[in-house]
Amino acid sequence: MMAKNKEPRPPSYTISVIGLSGTEKDKGNCGVGKSCLCNRYVHPKADEYYHEHTSVLSTIDFGGRVVNNDHFLYWGDVTQIGEDGVDCKHHIIEQTEFIDDQTFLPHRSTNLQPYIKRAAASKIQSAEKLMYICTDQLGLEQDFEQKQMPEGKLTIDGFVLCIDVSQGCNRKFDDQLKFINNLYAQVVKAKKPIIIAATKCDECVDHYLREVQGFASNKKNLLVVETSARNNVNVETCFTALVQMLDKTRGKPKIIPYLEAFKTHRQIVASATDKFEKLIVQTVRDYHATWKTISNKLKNHSDYENYINLEGTMKAKNTFSKHIEQLKQEHIRKRKEEYLKTLPRTLNTLLPKLEEIENLNWAEALRLLEKRPDFSLWFVLLEKTPWDQSEHIDNVNDRRVPFDLLCTLEAEKVYQSHVQNLVSEKKRLEMKEKFKKTLEKIPFISPGQPWEEVMCFALDDEAYKFISEADRIEVYRKHQREIIEKAKEEFQEMLFEHSELFYDLDLNATPSTDKMTEINAVLGEEPRYKALQKLATDRESLLLKHIGFVYHPTKETCLSVQSCMDIKVEQVLANSLLQSNLGRLNLYRDGTNLDKVNLLILGKDSLPQEMANEIRTQSTDDEFALDGKIYELDLRAVDANSPYLPSQLWTSGFKPHGCFCVFSSIESLNFIGDCIGKIRCEAQARRDKDIASLPFTLILANQRESGSKNLPILRHQGQQLANKLQCHFVDIPAGTFPRKFNEAQIKQALRGVLESIKHNSDIASPVPAIKDLSEADLRIVMCAMCGDPFSVDLILSPFLESRTCSAAQPGQSNSLMLDKIIGEKRRRIQITILSYHSSIGVRKDELVHGYILIYSAKRKASMGMLRAFLSEIQDTIPVQLVAVTDSQADFFENEAIKELMTEGEHIATEISAKFTALYSLSQYHRQTEVFTPFFSDVLEKKTSIENSYLAESSREPSQPCEDVFLHSPRGNSPAYSCYPDSEDDSEAPPPYSPIGDDVQLLPKCNLDNEGNEYPTHSTPLNCHDHERNHKVPPPIRPKPAGPKSKVNRLDPNLVRTIEAGISKNPRKQASRFPLVHTEDADSAENYAEPVDTLFKSKDFINDIYAVPDDSQNHLLKMPHLFPNAKGDEENGISDRSLRGQGERRPSKYKYRSKTLFSKTKSYTYRRSHSDASDEEALTTISGKDRKRKPKHRPSEEDPLLSPVDTWKGGIDNPAITSDQEQEERKTKKKPPKVKEDKKKKKTKPFNPPTRRNWESNYFGKPLQELVTPEKPIPVFVKKCVDFIEDSGLGTEGLYRVSGYKTDQDNIQKQFDQDNNLNLASMEVNVNAVAGALKAFFADLPAPLIPYVHHPELLEASKIQDRMERLLVLKDILRAFPPVNYEVLKYIISHLNRVSKHNKTNLMTADNLSICFWPTLMRPDFENKEFFSTTKNHQSVIETFIQQCQFFFYDGDVVDSPSVTSSPSAQHGSPGQLATPLVPLQLPPPLQPQLLQPTLQADPLGII
């Protein structure tokens, strides 16, 4: 009886499996499946199922613990959970009969009963009997799970009677059935449930199964379950059914036929298999994976475990192996496809010529391939073949084709296809070329003509029919590009041939409508003009570009690009001339007593130390011998990367006299340039004059490693940087040197430093400076046209081949000096070689003693440019015309050359000029003596030329213009060529001189409506000269009529002649400093008093004033240079004084030559010449009576360079208006119009004039019409911003320096035609796009920031508390119209990004606000009251830019940059007299050693 405290055990049943057993004679070769049935039920997993269970055992195995000398096996127990959730344990016993492997008789056991008796026993026992697993367990029990039969005895609860329904092995089914019948009769006596298991139904014999079913039907309550242990079908059902018969509480078992159960089982297996295969495919991607790795990875995966349980590990491994093989084959297939895909390109590279392989078979071609030098780059020969079984398939980095692959049929097909393609391509190219020739023969094709209009002319052509439509269009487009390019070149050449037509234009880059009508009328007769009829837009663009070039003639805008004469001349002179100057060397030898020189050596990496080591190598105990004198050198090598660079320059124990800057690459050169700029800016900020005046010398290191490939670029860039920084440049001398630096370089650099020291001491000394021996006696300008068909060496050879030729002063990269005996003395002649476009400014504003005008006898445009240039030269200046051709034979063999040479000689005869020819094939005509007569003529007329120049300079006010010839330090040369700004052309001054690369100080600029800077018309304040000389001449008391105009400096020889009879005290010209500090102004008693008793020159009128000298109170006479409205005296010189001397006023050469005048006259549009000298010329030429001279005397200046009022355009300019038109204007009633205008002005709101002169469907439209909810930003604005941010955020002066207006107009016009315009394809610079963007906002009908919010913004800007001010501004922004707000947010965000690059573009938020606030707010500039709030307007925009994230993106407030850290100068108060300079925006100060030695100040105020 069970203890009360113990829980009841779960029900347990013991099932005995019985069936036919015995010897082979009894049961046949195999059993009936009792063991397999038990195995499958107890161990259902596939890996635990064993197919073979033998009953033939050895005596030892029979006596082991598993069999234990019994004829039954204990299979263990199975626990099942019933439907009611109660566990049920089944113990499985198999009754069998073991046969001795020796006697083949049943083993002797303790139970000697026959099998039928033993099988029917209801109780069994066997002490310590172990559970049976498989046959391999016998004798190796310790290697398997050891589980004992419980308590050594069991009571049988039911029987499973196994009947094999398969085709037995040597066994008759009837015998089996007979044995079963006897067995059943014995078992039924035990009164235990019995169930028949029809085994091996997977091999079932139908009538056997029917007999079994018949046998069962004859018995009471006997069920038959059709099973298959191998397939695991109905095994569990069989035992479960028996348990249900034992447990009456369970329901009646449901027996499923084998076929139906097998089908269900296969579905389960198929589903598991499918899931497992998918799992393998997803998991295994590399065919190198192993089963061990994958099985460990998947062992916890349900799909993996399910499949293993159903099918077993072996099948799973087989599935894995099949997948691995598929992956490998797929990899091989892809590699093969790659190789075959690469093969055509390989064959195209190695066998590109059809003639080589056209008749070769594939085997012969393979032999040819092996002989190619690049064979190993494309193919690989493998030791192990075939290739797909070698390791090469895994070498994915080796793209070479295995050579054995070429032996396949696929490779041979590729070769055949390659040959066929070559044949077809050859035929196609031949036909395309034939079609191209056909197009060339069609006379009806014009530039820009569509293909559809031309197609009909080629329909019958053989080539047309052969090639495809795409090829036809390609050939036609190529043909069109050629004829368009040729037509454009011819059109450009035609414009140059008509040069006289364009020198009549007003200062505006876009001429008036009348002028454009005249230009088109003149050019319209030209076939080259009509050739571009279908490309009218391009033709207009070329025309405007040409006009823009005439207006801004610089190297940058030169239409010849790299063929610009200025660039070529600089390159030739830089490579040909010696850099040392003997005159300066002599001056140094005589003047300095310096014994010790402190030198800084600056550079990157190890270059400074190498330079120092080289100097020490050439020194003896730090003493260096130079030109017969010993100097003690103290060297300090400094790495430019050092963060302590500024503090290393100047210490108490080391004060450098000069700095050697060494470089060996573009990177190190740029780094040195930036470093020098920072040093100078810091010195300027600290007002350290010693550092600011420290002479720098650029020294190019020898290129030992990289050779001389980059040497020309380094040399050119070094010279350019030296010109920009106003310092010396030391080149690598000719020859081969083993080290980076040599003695010649060191000596040349040291001489430059010593010369600078001497020059600085001369400036500081009160003693007048000695005359510079390098100063020129004559200044000659040689002009040549860009793009002429001759080399620059040819026209320079007469000078460069002379032994007396030397380099000009540093910074004059386009000049040379020539020592030549003229008359009885040796003269120094400075020859400046320029292009015609760069010479325009020289012709007007510089003192030139003579011109050498070069033209090509092969080019009409060259003669046209010469005529246009010569027409405007004063006829007092001698001219030498030079025709260039190949040989004298050209004159007789070529009519065009003969015509141009004859025309040049004829013009020279008319104006009494010299004429000669240069022949490229003749050495004689390239000697200096060719120009000796011309030099003699110039020297003879030198005095009259200078007197005429003085008179013209006094009579005609002119704008500041950059000089070709460097002035002395006290000459106060202007900083830039200043062009008046206008509404039609907002182009800024050129970024560098049109003549040289020497950069000087920028003038203070104002802003126009678009925020662009334009120079003021007053002379700029030269801060650096002001620092060197603090004395300012006293103002003149009684004559405040107007600002004094700049007068160009005269030749120093003439200055000395004038100085001979007057005081020699140095003084600055008052007109150059319109704004002075109060502490520099003289007291009232220093005002000059008018006098009539002083020395008077005949060349000046009596209206003069005396200026007291600072030291000796000598009275100096100054001419009256103020313009007035009275006849001839408005120019400052009385005609009576000139007539009294018996001199006539100078005219121009166009009035002395019928050829020049007729060309000019033919282009003149309603223009007559009112100048007295003009009338004289007309009388001489035409013989007509002189007309009465009008009161108004227009300027004889080139209209493109004359300082006319910017608001006067076209023929309304008085400089080009006829007398008749002026009289007509005088008769008009202007006062009523003025009154009417004033009335209108009171009621008419401010509306600035548009900058466009064409109708637009986009620009100038309201902002609301240009945006949509999907695209809140105008397309044009987004394109411009994207272009600028992609390519130009680092552009210096972005939005401050505008591009050419013609480019801006072109951008807007093309956008008008196509809103999908690609700015990158237009090849325009960033400044032009930036200018077009600003113009877009300037053209809006209403400003982007509405007027209604201006008062609120201005009031908010005055709030003192910063955070409160920002919050108020943010609230105002939110009140903007949505369209305006989104666009403003976009453009301010862009400007914020621009300001973040201020280290490179120098555009801080302050600078950007200065440029943009007039565009975004557009105040009324005519209202004087607005000027008091200018700073507030600007500060609002600056705040928007700085706090962009706060205003528009709810970000944090950023700290504003401090005043000291900003590279922009701070705006002074309205009362401030002089605006402080901007340290980081200005180029470095001029180096004194690069200027001419000081001249004594001009007492007449001319210099």
mmCIF file with all atom_site columns, N, CA and C in Angstrom, residues 1107-1132:
data_model
loop_
_atom_site.group_PDB
_atom_site.id
_atom_site.type_symbol
_atom_site.label_atom_id
_atom_site.label_alt_id
_atom_site.label_comp_id
_atom_site.label_asym_id
_atom_site.label_entity_id
_atom_site.label_seq_id
_atom_site.pdbx_PDB_ins_code
_atom_site.Cartn_x
_atom_site.Cartn_y
_atom_site.Cartn_z
_atom_site.occupancy
_atom_site.B_iso_or_equiv
_atom_site.pdbx_formal_charge
_atom_site.auth_seq_id
_atom_site.auth_comp_id
_atom_site.auth_asym_id
_atom_site.auth_atom_id
_atom_site.pdbx_PDB_model_num
ATOM 1  N N  . VAL A 1 1107 ? 52.753 128.260 -52.559 1.00 0.00 ? 1107 VAL A N  1
ATOM 2  C CA . VAL A 1 1107 ? 52.689 127.375 -51.399 1.00 0.00 ? 1107 VAL A CA 1
ATOM 3  C C  . VAL A 1 1107 ? 53.981 127.500 -50.631 1.00 0.00 ? 1107 VAL A C  1
ATOM 4  N N  . PRO A 1 1108 ? 53.946 127.857 -49.352 1.00 0.00 ? 1108 PRO A N  1
ATOM 5  C CA . PRO A 1 1108 ? 55.183 127.997 -48.574 1.00 0.00 ? 1108 PRO A CA 1
ATOM 6  C C  . PRO A 1 1108 ? 55.825 126.660 -48.340 1.00 0.00 ? 1108 PRO A C  1
ATOM 7  N N  . ASP A 1 1109 ? 57.139 126.628 -48.454 1.00 0.00 ? 1109 ASP A N  1
ATOM 8  C CA . ASP A 1 1109 ? 57.887 125.411 -48.163 1.00 0.00 ? 1109 ASP A CA 1
ATOM 9  C C  . ASP A 1 1109 ? 57.898 125.166 -46.661 1.00 0.00 ? 1109 ASP A C  1
ATOM 10 N N  . ASP A 1 1110 ? 57.961 123.862 -46.289 1.00 0.00 ? 1110 ASP A N  1
ATOM 11 C CA . ASP A 1 1110 ? 57.897 123.520 -44.872 1.00 0.00 ? 1110 ASP A CA 1
ATOM 12 C C  . ASP A 1 1110 ? 59.090 124.031 -44.098 1.00 0.00 ? 1110 ASP A C  1
ATOM 13 N N  . SER A 1 1111 ? 60.265 124.037 -44.734 1.00 0.00 ? 1111 SER A N  1
ATOM 14 C CA . SER A 1 1111 ? 61.471 124.345 -43.973 1.00 0.00 ? 1111 SER A CA 1
ATOM 15 C C  . SER A 1 1111 ? 62.012 125.727 -44.238 1.00 0.00 ? 1111 SER A C  1
ATOM 16 N N  . GLN A 1 1112 ? 61.963 126.183 -45.484 1.00 0.00 ? 1112 GLN A N  1
ATOM 17 C CA . GLN A 1 1112 ? 62.576 127.456 -45.812 1.00 0.00 ? 1112 GLN A CA 1
ATOM 18 C C  . GLN A 1 1112 ? 61.570 128.536 -46.187 1.00 0.00 ? 1112 GLN A C  1
ATOM 19 N N  . ASN A 1 1113 ? 60.316 128.218 -46.158 1.00 0.00 ? 1113 ASN A N  1
ATOM 20 C CA . ASN A 1 1113 ? 59.248 129.157 -46.500 1.00 0.00 ? 1113 ASN A CA 1
ATOM 21 C C  . ASN A 1 1113 ? 59.431 129.761 -47.886 1.00 0.00 ? 1113 ASN A C  1
ATOM 22 N N  . HIS A 1 1114 ? 59.988 128.976 -48.807 1.00 0.00 ? 1114 HIS A N  1
ATOM 23 C CA . HIS A 1 1114 ? 60.061 129.434 -50.188 1.00 0.00 ? 1114 HIS A CA 1
ATOM 24 C C  . HIS A 1 1114 ? 58.702 129.283 -50.837 1.00 0.00 ? 1114 HIS A C  1
ATOM 25 N N  . LEU A 1 1115 ? 58.343 130.264 -51.627 1.00 0.00 ? 1115 LEU A N  1
ATOM 26 C CA . LEU A 1 1115 ? 57.037 130.213 -52.282 1.00 0.00 ? 1115 LEU A CA 1
ATOM 27 C C  . LEU A 1 1115 ? 57.173 129.479 -53.600 1.00 0.00 ? 1115 LEU A C  1
ATOM 28 N N  . LEU A 1 1116 ? 56.311 128.464 -53.767 1.00 0.00 ? 1116 LEU A N  1
ATOM 29 C CA . LEU A 1 1116 ? 56.344 127.655 -54.974 1.00 0.00 ? 1116 LEU A CA 1
ATOM 30 C C  . LEU A 1 1116 ? 55.057 127.867 -55.749 1.00 0.00 ? 1116 LEU A C  1
ATOM 31 N N  . LYS A 1 1117 ? 55.208 127.910 -57.052 1.00 0.00 ? 1117 LYS A N  1
ATOM 32 C CA . LYS A 1 1117 ? 54.050 128.182 -57.895 1.00 0.00 ? 1117 LYS A CA 1
ATOM 33 C C  . LYS A 1 1117 ? 53.361 126.871 -58.284 1.00 0.00 ? 1117 LYS A C  1
ATOM 34 N N  . MET A 1 1118 ? 52.017 126.888 -58.187 1.00 0.00 ? 1118 MET A N  1
ATOM 35 C CA . MET A 1 1118 ? 51.227 125.718 -58.597 1.00 0.00 ? 1118 MET A CA 1
ATOM 36 C C  . MET A 1 1118 ? 50.231 126.138 -59.661 1.00 0.00 ? 1118 MET A C  1
ATOM 37 N N  . PRO A 1 1119 ? 50.123 125.387 -60.735 1.00 0.00 ? 1119 PRO A N  1
ATOM 38 C CA . PRO A 1 1119 ? 49.157 125.749 -61.783 1.00 0.00 ? 1119 PRO A CA 1
ATOM 39 C C  . PRO A 1 1119 ? 47.742 125.549 -61.292 1.00 0.00 ? 1119 PRO A C  1
ATOM 40 N N  . HIS A 1 1120 ? 46.844 126.339 -61.835 1.00 0.00 ? 1120 HIS A N  1
ATOM 41 C CA . HIS A 1 1120 ? 45.422 126.193 -61.495 1.00 0.00 ? 1120 HIS A CA 1
ATOM 42 C C  . HIS A 1 1120 ? 44.846 125.063 -62.334 1.00 0.00 ? 1120 HIS A C  1
ATOM 43 N N  . LEU A 1 1121 ? 44.492 123.980 -61.660 1.00 0.00 ? 1121 LEU A N  1
ATOM 44 C CA . LEU A 1 1121 ? 44.065 122.774 -62.384 1.00 0.00 ? 1121 LEU A CA 1
ATOM 45 C C  . LEU A 1 1121 ? 42.574 122.536 -62.297 1.00 0.00 ? 1121 LEU A C  1
ATOM 46 N N  . PHE A 1 1122 ? 41.839 123.531 -61.765 1.00 0.00 ? 1122 PHE A N  1
ATOM 47 C CA . PHE A 1 1122 ? 40.394 123.294 -61.589 1.00 0.00 ? 1122 PHE A CA 1
ATOM 48 C C  . PHE A 1 1122 ? 39.656 123.623 -62.879 1.00 0.00 ? 1122 PHE A C  1
ATOM 49 N N  . PRO A 1 1123 ? 38.762 122.721 -63.295 1.00 0.00 ? 1123 PRO A N  1
ATOM 50 C CA . PRO A 1 1123 ? 38.014 123.007 -64.518 1.00 0.00 ? 1123 PRO A CA 1
ATOM 51 C C  . PRO A 1 1123 ? 36.979 124.106 -64.280 1.00 0.00 ? 1123 PRO A C  1
ATOM 52 N N  . ASN A 1 1124 ? 36.755 124.907 -65.303 1.00 0.00 ? 1124 ASN A N  1
ATOM 53 C CA . ASN A 1 1124 ? 35.699 125.912 -65.232 1.00 0.00 ? 1124 ASN A CA 1
ATOM 54 C C  . ASN A 1 1124 ? 34.918 125.882 -66.524 1.00 0.00 ? 1124 ASN A C  1
ATOM 55 N N  . ALA A 1 1125 ? 34.016 126.773 -66.671 1.00 0.00 ? 1125 ALA A N  1
ATOM 56 C CA . ALA A 1 1125 ? 33.096 126.736 -67.813 1.00 0.00 ? 1125 ALA A CA 1
ATOM 57 C C  . ALA A 1 1125 ? 33.412 127.782 -68.856 1.00 0.00 ? 1125 ALA A C  1
ATOM 58 N N  . LYS A 1 1126 ? 34.620 128.375 -68.828 1.00 0.00 ? 1126 LYS A N  1
ATOM 59 C CA . LYS A 1 1126 ? 34.897 129.456 -69.762 1.00 0.00 ? 1126 LYS A CA 1
ATOM 60 C C  . LYS A 1 1126 ? 35.857 129.010 -70.840 1.00 0.00 ? 1126 LYS A C  1
ATOM 61 N N  . GLY A 1 1127 ? 35.295 128.657 -71.977 1.00 0.00 ? 1127 GLY A N  1
ATOM 62 C CA . GLY A 1 1127 ? 36.065 128.428 -73.176 1.00 0.00 ? 1127 GLY A CA 1
ATOM 63 C C  . GLY A 1 1127 ? 37.305 127.626 -72.991 1.00 0.00 ? 1127 GLY A C  1
ATOM 64 N N  . ASP A 1 1128 ? 38.413 128.160 -73.552 1.00 0.00 ? 1128 ASP A N  1
ATOM 65 C CA . ASP A 1 1128 ? 39.659 127.417 -73.609 1.00 0.00 ? 1128 ASP A CA 1
ATOM 66 C C  . ASP A 1 1128 ? 40.298 127.278 -72.254 1.00 0.00 ? 1128 ASP A C  1
ATOM 67 N N  . GLU A 1 1129 ? 40.049 128.195 -71.331 1.00 0.00 ? 1129 GLU A N  1
ATOM 68 C CA . GLU A 1 1129 ? 40.728 128.174 -70.049 1.00 0.00 ? 1129 GLU A CA 1
ATOM 69 C C  . GLU A 1 1129 ? 40.157 127.118 -69.106 1.00 0.00 ? 1129 GLU A C  1
ATOM 70 N N  . GLU A 1 1130 ? 39.109 126.398 -69.526 1.00 0.00 ? 1130 GLU A N  1
ATOM 71 C CA . GLU A 1 1130 ? 38.579 125.336 -68.668 1.00 0.00 ? 1130 GLU A CA 1
ATOM 72 C C  . GLU A 1 1130 ? 39.574 124.223 -68.503 1.00 0.00 ? 1130 GLU A C  1
ATOM 73 N N  . ASN A 1 1131 ? 40.512 124.070 -69.374 1.00 0.00 ? 1131 ASN A N  1
ATOM 74 C CA . ASN A 1 1131 ? 41.494 123.012 -69.258 1.00 0.00 ? 1131 ASN A CA 1
ATOM 75 C C  . ASN A 1 1131 ? 42.731 123.467 -68.526 1.00 0.00 ? 1131 ASN A C  1
ATOM 76 N N  . GLY A 1 1132 ? 42.777 124.656 -68.038 1.00 0.00 ? 1132 GLY A N  1
ATOM 77 C CA . GLY A 1 1132 ? 43.878 125.074 -67.190 1.00 0.00 ? 1132 GLY A CA 1
ATOM 78 C C  . GLY A 1 1132 ? 45.015 125.733 -67.945 1.00 0.00 ? 1132 GLY A C  1
#
